[in-house]
mmCIF file of C-alpha atoms and ligand atoms in Angstrom:
data_model
loop_
_atom_site.group_PDB
_atom_site.id
_atom_site.type_symbol
_atom_site.label_atom_id
_atom_site.label_comp_id
_atom_site.label_asym_id
_atom_site.label_seq_id
_atom_site.Cartn_x
_atom_site.Cartn_y
_atom_site.Cartn_z
ATOM 1 C CA MET A 1218 -41.299 -18.467 22.593
ATOM 2 C CA ASN A 1219 -41.546 -17.492 18.972
ATOM 3 C CA HIS A 1220 -39.850 -19.812 16.481
ATOM 4 C CA ALA A 1221 -38.885 -17.027 14.114
ATOM 5 C CA ALA A 1222 -35.461 -15.561 14.910
ATOM 6 C CA VAL A 1223 -36.519 -12.337 13.216
ATOM 7 C CA ARG A 1224 -39.872 -10.882 12.187
ATOM 8 C CA LEU A 1225 -40.490 -7.727 10.189
ATOM 9 C CA ARG A 1226 -43.929 -6.220 9.886
ATOM 10 C CA SER A 1227 -44.567 -3.510 7.263
ATOM 11 C CA VAL A 1228 -41.146 -2.004 7.823
ATOM 12 C CA THR A 1229 -40.472 1.272 6.051
ATOM 13 C CA ARG A 1230 -37.404 3.476 6.110
ATOM 14 C CA SER A 1231 -37.234 6.790 4.355
ATOM 15 C CA TYR A 1232 -34.547 9.406 4.272
ATOM 16 C CA GLY A 1233 -35.010 13.132 3.836
ATOM 17 C CA ARG A 1234 -38.234 14.986 3.259
ATOM 18 C CA ASN A 1235 -40.447 16.318 0.512
ATOM 19 C CA THR A 1236 -38.958 16.342 -2.982
ATOM 20 C CA GLY A 1237 -35.604 14.942 -1.802
ATOM 21 C CA ALA A 1238 -37.181 12.020 0.056
ATOM 22 C CA VAL A 1239 -35.922 8.508 -0.652
ATOM 23 C CA THR A 1240 -37.860 5.416 0.372
ATOM 24 C CA ALA A 1241 -35.183 2.824 1.085
ATOM 25 C CA LEU A 1242 -37.627 0.255 2.497
ATOM 26 C CA ASP A 1243 -41.225 0.246 1.392
ATOM 27 C CA GLY A 1244 -43.306 -2.031 3.620
ATOM 28 C CA VAL A 1245 -41.234 -5.170 4.154
ATOM 29 C CA THR A 1246 -42.892 -8.086 5.963
ATOM 30 C CA LEU A 1247 -40.975 -11.301 6.506
ATOM 31 C CA ASP A 1248 -40.148 -14.084 8.964
ATOM 32 C CA VAL A 1249 -36.737 -15.664 9.303
ATOM 33 C CA PRO A 1250 -36.892 -19.074 11.023
ATOM 34 C CA ARG A 1251 -34.229 -19.949 13.595
ATOM 35 C CA GLY A 1252 -31.251 -21.931 12.403
ATOM 36 C CA THR A 1253 -31.629 -20.917 8.767
ATOM 37 C CA PHE A 1254 -29.358 -19.146 6.289
ATOM 38 C CA THR A 1255 -31.001 -16.293 4.363
ATOM 39 C CA ALA A 1256 -29.333 -14.397 1.515
ATOM 40 C CA VAL A 1257 -30.571 -10.943 0.480
ATOM 41 C CA MET A 1258 -29.944 -9.860 -3.109
ATOM 42 C CA GLY A 1259 -30.995 -7.052 -5.386
ATOM 43 C CA PRO A 1260 -29.665 -4.175 -7.462
ATOM 44 C CA SER A 1261 -27.529 -1.432 -5.956
ATOM 45 C CA GLY A 1262 -29.748 0.949 -3.984
ATOM 46 C CA SER A 1263 -32.582 -1.593 -3.595
ATOM 47 C CA GLY A 1264 -32.427 -1.355 0.204
ATOM 48 C CA LYS A 1265 -30.382 -4.425 1.185
ATOM 49 C CA SER A 1266 -28.065 -2.686 3.662
ATOM 50 C CA THR A 1267 -30.945 -0.657 5.056
ATOM 51 C CA LEU A 1268 -32.929 -3.860 5.590
ATOM 52 C CA LEU A 1269 -30.024 -5.468 7.398
ATOM 53 C CA GLN A 1270 -29.331 -2.433 9.549
ATOM 54 C CA CYS A 1271 -32.969 -1.974 10.541
ATOM 55 C CA THR A 1272 -33.207 -5.678 11.395
ATOM 56 C CA ALA A 1273 -29.982 -5.640 13.415
ATOM 57 C CA GLY A 1274 -30.937 -2.559 15.432
ATOM 58 C CA LEU A 1275 -28.200 -0.437 13.830
ATOM 59 C CA ASP A 1276 -30.782 1.819 12.215
ATOM 60 C CA ARG A 1277 -34.333 2.710 13.153
ATOM 61 C CA PRO A 1278 -37.211 2.157 10.713
ATOM 62 C CA THR A 1279 -39.512 5.062 9.974
ATOM 63 C CA GLY A 1280 -42.528 2.771 10.345
ATOM 64 C CA GLY A 1281 -43.492 -0.822 11.091
ATOM 65 C CA GLN A 1282 -42.142 -3.293 13.601
ATOM 66 C CA VAL A 1283 -38.999 -5.391 13.946
ATOM 67 C CA PHE A 1284 -38.844 -8.324 16.358
ATOM 68 C CA LEU A 1285 -35.801 -10.282 17.464
ATOM 69 C CA GLY A 1286 -37.381 -13.423 18.877
ATOM 70 C CA ASP A 1287 -39.969 -12.083 21.294
ATOM 71 C CA THR A 1288 -38.317 -8.682 21.702
ATOM 72 C CA GLU A 1289 -39.644 -5.754 19.722
ATOM 73 C CA LEU A 1290 -36.666 -3.628 18.680
ATOM 74 C CA THR A 1291 -38.755 -0.793 17.371
ATOM 75 C CA GLY A 1292 -39.628 1.284 20.395
ATOM 76 C CA LEU A 1293 -36.674 0.216 22.564
ATOM 77 C CA SER A 1294 -34.733 3.041 24.172
ATOM 78 C CA GLU A 1295 -31.297 3.771 22.721
ATOM 79 C CA ARG A 1296 -29.691 2.270 25.829
ATOM 80 C CA LYS A 1297 -31.636 -0.988 25.599
ATOM 81 C CA LEU A 1298 -31.025 -1.214 21.861
ATOM 82 C CA THR A 1299 -27.275 -0.808 22.377
ATOM 83 C CA LEU A 1300 -27.311 -3.514 25.031
ATOM 84 C CA LEU A 1301 -29.295 -5.825 22.772
ATOM 85 C CA ARG A 1302 -26.861 -5.254 19.885
ATOM 86 C CA ARG A 1303 -23.916 -6.069 22.120
ATOM 87 C CA THR A 1304 -25.377 -9.263 23.504
ATOM 88 C CA ARG A 1305 -27.756 -10.747 20.950
ATOM 89 C CA ILE A 1306 -26.534 -9.631 17.537
ATOM 90 C CA GLY A 1307 -23.387 -10.297 15.525
ATOM 91 C CA PHE A 1308 -22.365 -8.283 12.466
ATOM 92 C CA VAL A 1309 -19.676 -8.784 9.825
ATOM 93 C CA PHE A 1310 -19.005 -6.266 7.070
ATOM 94 C CA GLN A 1311 -17.192 -6.283 3.771
ATOM 95 C CA ALA A 1312 -14.359 -4.350 5.426
ATOM 96 C CA PHE A 1313 -13.214 -6.490 8.307
ATOM 97 C CA ASN A 1314 -13.092 -3.557 10.767
ATOM 98 C CA LEU A 1315 -10.567 -5.190 13.064
ATOM 99 C CA LEU A 1316 -8.473 -3.027 15.369
ATOM 100 C CA PRO A 1317 -4.979 -3.102 13.830
ATOM 101 C CA SER A 1318 -3.031 -2.772 17.064
ATOM 102 C CA LEU A 1319 -4.790 -5.681 18.785
ATOM 103 C CA SER A 1320 -4.067 -9.379 18.315
ATOM 104 C CA ALA A 1321 -6.690 -11.708 16.859
ATOM 105 C CA GLU A 1322 -7.430 -12.918 20.373
ATOM 106 C CA GLN A 1323 -7.851 -9.368 21.720
ATOM 107 C CA ASN A 1324 -10.077 -8.412 18.784
ATOM 108 C CA VAL A 1325 -12.313 -11.409 19.425
ATOM 109 C CA ALA A 1326 -12.462 -10.656 23.169
ATOM 110 C CA LEU A 1327 -13.549 -7.053 22.557
ATOM 111 C CA PRO A 1328 -17.341 -7.579 22.352
ATOM 112 C CA LEU A 1329 -17.268 -9.431 25.660
ATOM 113 C CA ARG A 1330 -15.425 -6.517 27.276
ATOM 114 C CA LEU A 1331 -17.922 -4.068 25.752
ATOM 115 C CA ALA A 1332 -20.731 -6.160 27.218
ATOM 116 C CA GLY A 1333 -19.065 -5.703 30.611
ATOM 117 C CA ARG A 1334 -17.736 -9.234 30.902
ATOM 118 C CA ARG A 1335 -14.234 -10.375 31.701
ATOM 119 C CA PRO A 1336 -13.430 -12.690 28.783
ATOM 120 C CA LYS A 1337 -12.176 -16.172 29.639
ATOM 121 C CA ARG A 1338 -9.159 -17.039 27.524
ATOM 122 C CA ALA A 1339 -10.426 -20.560 26.820
ATOM 123 C CA GLU A 1340 -13.736 -19.182 25.561
ATOM 124 C CA VAL A 1341 -12.028 -16.800 23.127
ATOM 125 C CA LEU A 1342 -9.584 -19.445 21.889
ATOM 126 C CA ASP A 1343 -12.461 -21.857 21.425
ATOM 127 C CA VAL A 1344 -14.188 -19.459 19.002
ATOM 128 C CA LEU A 1345 -10.915 -18.917 17.149
ATOM 129 C CA GLU A 1346 -10.655 -22.693 16.908
ATOM 130 C CA ARG A 1347 -14.102 -22.803 15.293
ATOM 131 C CA VAL A 1348 -12.895 -20.537 12.496
ATOM 132 C CA GLY A 1349 -9.643 -22.475 12.167
ATOM 133 C CA LEU A 1350 -7.374 -19.792 13.608
ATOM 134 C CA ARG A 1351 -6.455 -21.048 17.071
ATOM 135 C CA ASP A 1352 -2.791 -21.004 16.070
ATOM 136 C CA ARG A 1353 -2.994 -17.357 14.956
ATOM 137 C CA ALA A 1354 -4.381 -15.988 18.224
ATOM 138 C CA GLY A 1355 -1.340 -13.794 18.846
ATOM 139 C CA HIS A 1356 -1.172 -12.330 15.332
ATOM 140 C CA ARG A 1357 -2.275 -8.796 14.493
ATOM 141 C CA PRO A 1358 -4.624 -8.205 11.524
ATOM 142 C CA GLY A 1359 -1.712 -6.879 9.408
ATOM 143 C CA GLU A 1360 -0.020 -10.259 9.782
ATOM 144 C CA LEU A 1361 -3.053 -12.167 8.467
ATOM 145 C CA SER A 1362 -4.472 -12.706 4.968
ATOM 146 C CA GLY A 1363 -7.811 -11.184 3.955
ATOM 147 C CA GLY A 1364 -9.641 -14.472 4.450
ATOM 148 C CA GLN A 1365 -8.026 -14.967 7.835
ATOM 149 C CA GLN A 1366 -8.961 -11.425 8.878
ATOM 150 C CA GLN A 1367 -12.580 -12.049 7.884
ATOM 151 C CA ARG A 1368 -12.541 -15.260 9.913
ATOM 152 C CA VAL A 1369 -11.295 -13.276 12.934
ATOM 153 C CA ALA A 1370 -14.165 -10.837 12.317
ATOM 154 C CA LEU A 1371 -16.517 -13.827 12.195
ATOM 155 C CA ALA A 1372 -15.133 -15.147 15.493
ATOM 156 C CA ARG A 1373 -15.577 -11.685 17.000
ATOM 157 C CA ALA A 1374 -19.200 -11.608 15.825
ATOM 158 C CA LEU A 1375 -19.862 -15.064 17.266
ATOM 159 C CA VAL A 1376 -18.149 -14.786 20.634
ATOM 160 C CA THR A 1377 -21.248 -13.411 22.363
ATOM 161 C CA ARG A 1378 -23.306 -16.316 20.928
ATOM 162 C CA PRO A 1379 -25.676 -13.958 19.093
ATOM 163 C CA ASP A 1380 -29.244 -14.954 18.232
ATOM 164 C CA VAL A 1381 -28.598 -13.789 14.679
ATOM 165 C CA LEU A 1382 -25.417 -13.214 12.706
ATOM 166 C CA PHE A 1383 -25.724 -10.524 10.027
ATOM 167 C CA GLY A 1384 -23.307 -10.123 7.126
ATOM 168 C CA ASP A 1385 -23.261 -7.220 4.664
ATOM 169 C CA GLU A 1386 -21.300 -8.623 1.709
ATOM 170 C CA PRO A 1387 -18.936 -10.490 4.058
ATOM 171 C CA THR A 1388 -17.153 -12.105 1.112
ATOM 172 C CA GLY A 1389 -17.211 -8.987 -1.099
ATOM 173 C CA ALA A 1390 -13.548 -8.164 -0.510
ATOM 174 C CA LEU A 1391 -12.280 -11.734 -0.836
ATOM 175 C CA ASP A 1392 -11.186 -13.706 -3.889
ATOM 176 C CA SER A 1393 -13.570 -16.487 -4.851
ATOM 177 C CA GLU A 1394 -11.674 -19.365 -3.207
ATOM 178 C CA THR A 1395 -11.151 -17.499 0.075
ATOM 179 C CA GLY A 1396 -14.766 -16.335 -0.046
ATOM 180 C CA ARG A 1397 -15.864 -19.923 -0.474
ATOM 181 C CA GLN A 1398 -14.008 -20.927 2.715
ATOM 182 C CA VAL A 1399 -15.813 -18.211 4.670
ATOM 183 C CA LEU A 1400 -19.162 -19.287 3.171
ATOM 184 C CA LYS A 1401 -18.520 -22.919 4.069
ATOM 185 C CA LEU A 1402 -17.823 -21.787 7.608
ATOM 186 C CA LEU A 1403 -21.079 -19.811 7.713
ATOM 187 C CA ARG A 1404 -22.963 -22.814 6.322
ATOM 188 C CA ALA A 1405 -21.432 -25.092 8.991
ATOM 189 C CA MET A 1406 -22.492 -22.625 11.676
ATOM 190 C CA VAL A 1407 -26.056 -22.610 10.374
ATOM 191 C CA ASP A 1408 -26.047 -26.412 10.317
ATOM 192 C CA GLY A 1409 -25.015 -26.158 13.989
ATOM 193 C CA GLY A 1410 -28.094 -24.028 14.757
ATOM 194 C CA GLN A 1411 -26.900 -20.463 14.118
ATOM 195 C CA THR A 1412 -29.251 -18.087 12.274
ATOM 196 C CA VAL A 1413 -27.485 -16.121 9.510
ATOM 197 C CA ILE A 1414 -28.767 -13.295 7.285
ATOM 198 C CA MET A 1415 -26.351 -12.152 4.590
ATOM 199 C CA VAL A 1416 -26.449 -9.532 1.850
ATOM 200 C CA THR A 1417 -24.544 -10.535 -1.258
ATOM 201 C CA HIS A 1418 -24.178 -9.669 -4.939
ATOM 202 C CA ASP A 1419 -22.741 -13.072 -5.739
ATOM 203 C CA PRO A 1420 -25.061 -15.892 -6.923
ATOM 204 C CA VAL A 1421 -22.497 -18.483 -5.781
ATOM 205 C CA ALA A 1422 -22.489 -16.989 -2.266
ATOM 206 C CA ALA A 1423 -26.300 -16.996 -2.281
ATOM 207 C CA SER A 1424 -26.318 -20.681 -3.221
ATOM 208 C CA PHE A 1425 -24.949 -21.490 0.257
ATOM 209 C CA ALA A 1426 -28.181 -20.130 1.771
ATOM 210 C CA ASP A 1427 -31.476 -21.929 2.418
ATOM 211 C CA ARG A 1428 -33.443 -19.056 0.969
ATOM 212 C CA VAL A 1429 -32.735 -16.010 -1.182
ATOM 213 C CA LEU A 1430 -34.839 -12.854 -0.946
ATOM 214 C CA PHE A 1431 -34.761 -10.527 -3.937
ATOM 215 C CA LEU A 1432 -35.217 -6.855 -3.165
ATOM 216 C CA ALA A 1433 -36.093 -4.114 -5.646
ATOM 217 C CA ASP A 1434 -37.058 -0.548 -4.782
ATOM 218 C CA GLY A 1435 -37.263 -1.350 -1.087
ATOM 219 C CA ARG A 1436 -39.627 -4.302 -1.459
ATOM 220 C CA VAL A 1437 -39.195 -8.063 -1.404
ATOM 221 C CA ARG A 1438 -40.124 -8.930 -4.999
ATOM 222 C CA ASP A 1439 -39.308 -12.596 -5.092
ATOM 223 C CA GLU A 1440 -37.670 -15.477 -3.264
ATOM 224 C CA LEU A 1441 -36.044 -18.835 -3.964
ATOM 225 C CA SER A 1442 -35.618 -21.833 -1.648
ATOM 226 C CA SER A 1443 -32.501 -24.041 -1.690
ATOM 227 C CA PRO A 1444 -31.209 -22.038 -4.645
ATOM 228 C CA ALA A 1445 -28.624 -23.197 -7.163
ATOM 229 C CA ALA A 1446 -26.201 -20.485 -8.275
ATOM 230 C CA GLY A 1447 -27.448 -20.672 -11.878
ATOM 231 C CA GLN A 1448 -31.047 -20.181 -10.781
ATOM 232 C CA VAL A 1449 -30.086 -17.130 -8.701
ATOM 233 C CA ALA A 1450 -28.124 -15.602 -11.568
ATOM 234 C CA ALA A 1451 -31.046 -16.149 -13.959
ATOM 235 C CA ARG A 1452 -33.471 -14.509 -11.505
ATOM 236 C CA MET A 1453 -31.145 -11.512 -11.083
ATOM 237 C CA THR A 1454 -30.872 -11.087 -14.849
ATOM 238 C CA ARG A 1455 -34.645 -11.275 -15.202
ATOM 239 C CA MET A 1456 -35.154 -8.699 -12.447
ATOM 240 C CA ALA A 1457 -32.694 -6.340 -14.085
ATOM 241 C CA ALA A 1458 -34.535 -6.719 -17.399
ATOM 242 C CA VAL A 1459 -38.055 -6.124 -16.040
ATOM 243 C CA PRO A 1460 -38.701 -2.592 -14.809
ATOM 244 C CA CYS A 1461 -40.488 -2.662 -11.455
HETATM 245 N N1 LIG B 2360 -28.125 7.846 5.084
HETATM 246 C C1 LIG B 2360 -28.817 7.921 3.955
HETATM 247 N N2 LIG B 2360 -29.351 9.104 3.545
HETATM 248 C C2 LIG B 2360 -30.074 9.183 2.416
HETATM 249 N N3 LIG B 2360 -30.347 8.160 1.612
HETATM 250 C C3 LIG B 2360 -29.842 6.971 1.958
HETATM 251 C C4 LIG B 2360 -29.057 6.789 3.120
HETATM 252 N N4 LIG B 2360 -28.704 5.464 3.212
HETATM 253 C C5 LIG B 2360 -29.249 4.871 2.131
HETATM 254 N N5 LIG B 2360 -29.926 5.769 1.384
HETATM 255 C C6 LIG B 2360 -30.667 5.474 0.135
HETATM 256 O O1 LIG B 2360 -31.542 4.387 0.363
HETATM 257 C C7 LIG B 2360 -31.563 3.513 -0.749
HETATM 258 C C8 LIG B 2360 -31.170 2.108 -0.314
HETATM 259 O O2 LIG B 2360 -29.821 2.107 0.107
HETATM 260 P P1 LIG B 2360 -29.053 0.813 0.584
HETATM 261 O O3 LIG B 2360 -27.709 1.236 1.080
HETATM 262 O O4 LIG B 2360 -29.910 0.058 1.532
HETATM 263 O O5 LIG B 2360 -28.909 -0.024 -0.781
HETATM 264 P P2 LIG B 2360 -28.182 -1.401 -1.092
HETATM 265 O O6 LIG B 2360 -29.181 -2.308 -1.685
HETATM 266 O O7 LIG B 2360 -27.456 -1.876 0.124
HETATM 267 O O8 LIG B 2360 -27.152 -0.969 -2.237
HETATM 268 P P3 LIG B 2360 -25.654 -1.493 -2.539
HETATM 269 O O9 LIG B 2360 -25.816 -2.814 -3.248
HETATM 270 O O10 LIG B 2360 -25.117 -0.441 -3.460
HETATM 271 O O11 LIG B 2360 -24.899 -1.604 -1.246
HETATM 272 C C9 LIG B 2360 -30.632 4.120 -1.788
HETATM 273 O O12 LIG B 2360 -31.405 4.857 -2.697
HETATM 274 C C10 LIG B 2360 -29.734 5.035 -0.969
HETATM 275 O O13 LIG B 2360 -29.289 6.111 -1.739
HETATM 276 MG MG1 LIG B 2361 -25.421 -2.105 0.590
#
């Protein structure tokens, strides 16, 4: 067994060809240890979402290798990649992407159904309990606050017990106090052994992580361990000031 939850080796991703070509990722190599919380930061267009999507098997790199534990994602058939995404990966986005006509409980049960399993009610309610929403199981997204909806999305991402939970600005649409609740929840999950990788623009959000990676022009330019929010903000300002 490999102790890294995720490994990237010289990962590149470009879009388009010739003069219109854009290099979104330019040779990224990194290891993410199991049970850690990693934040990914960087200016708009630096490749954060592309990095996340290539790592989560939602997008295919143009070159290099991506490993989830001992499984190499790059090179898997579309069918195997889909299966892997459904069973071993969780994803939360800035937009909660819940199905409006389904209850919280039905939304959370959905990934299990997609994976071909018949969800056990107790199992689904247990995950809702973990995000503090057991008593809202029967509510539809429209009857929940933004923070509550994101917690349902979190429960939905966790119900398959994924190896890695990915978040692309999961607190981006929430006010700071509600965002903080979601971040505390993520932190508690990591302390319980979950691996989390999260893109964020917010230095306070990044301060919940064990490590922050700073991307610029598709490369990892810098990193901080156990970051304080002030340190992260200072590093971001410095990166914006220094042309790469
Ligand atoms: N489907 C696509 N086709 C062409 N170019 C793309 C595509 N997706 C991303 N890009 C380009 O790749 C680069 C990296 O994009 P990416 O979405 O990863 O940035 P980001 O760091 O997530 O930015 P933001 O903070 O604005 O979300 C950008 O220059 C973007 O324009
Ligand atoms: Mg993005």
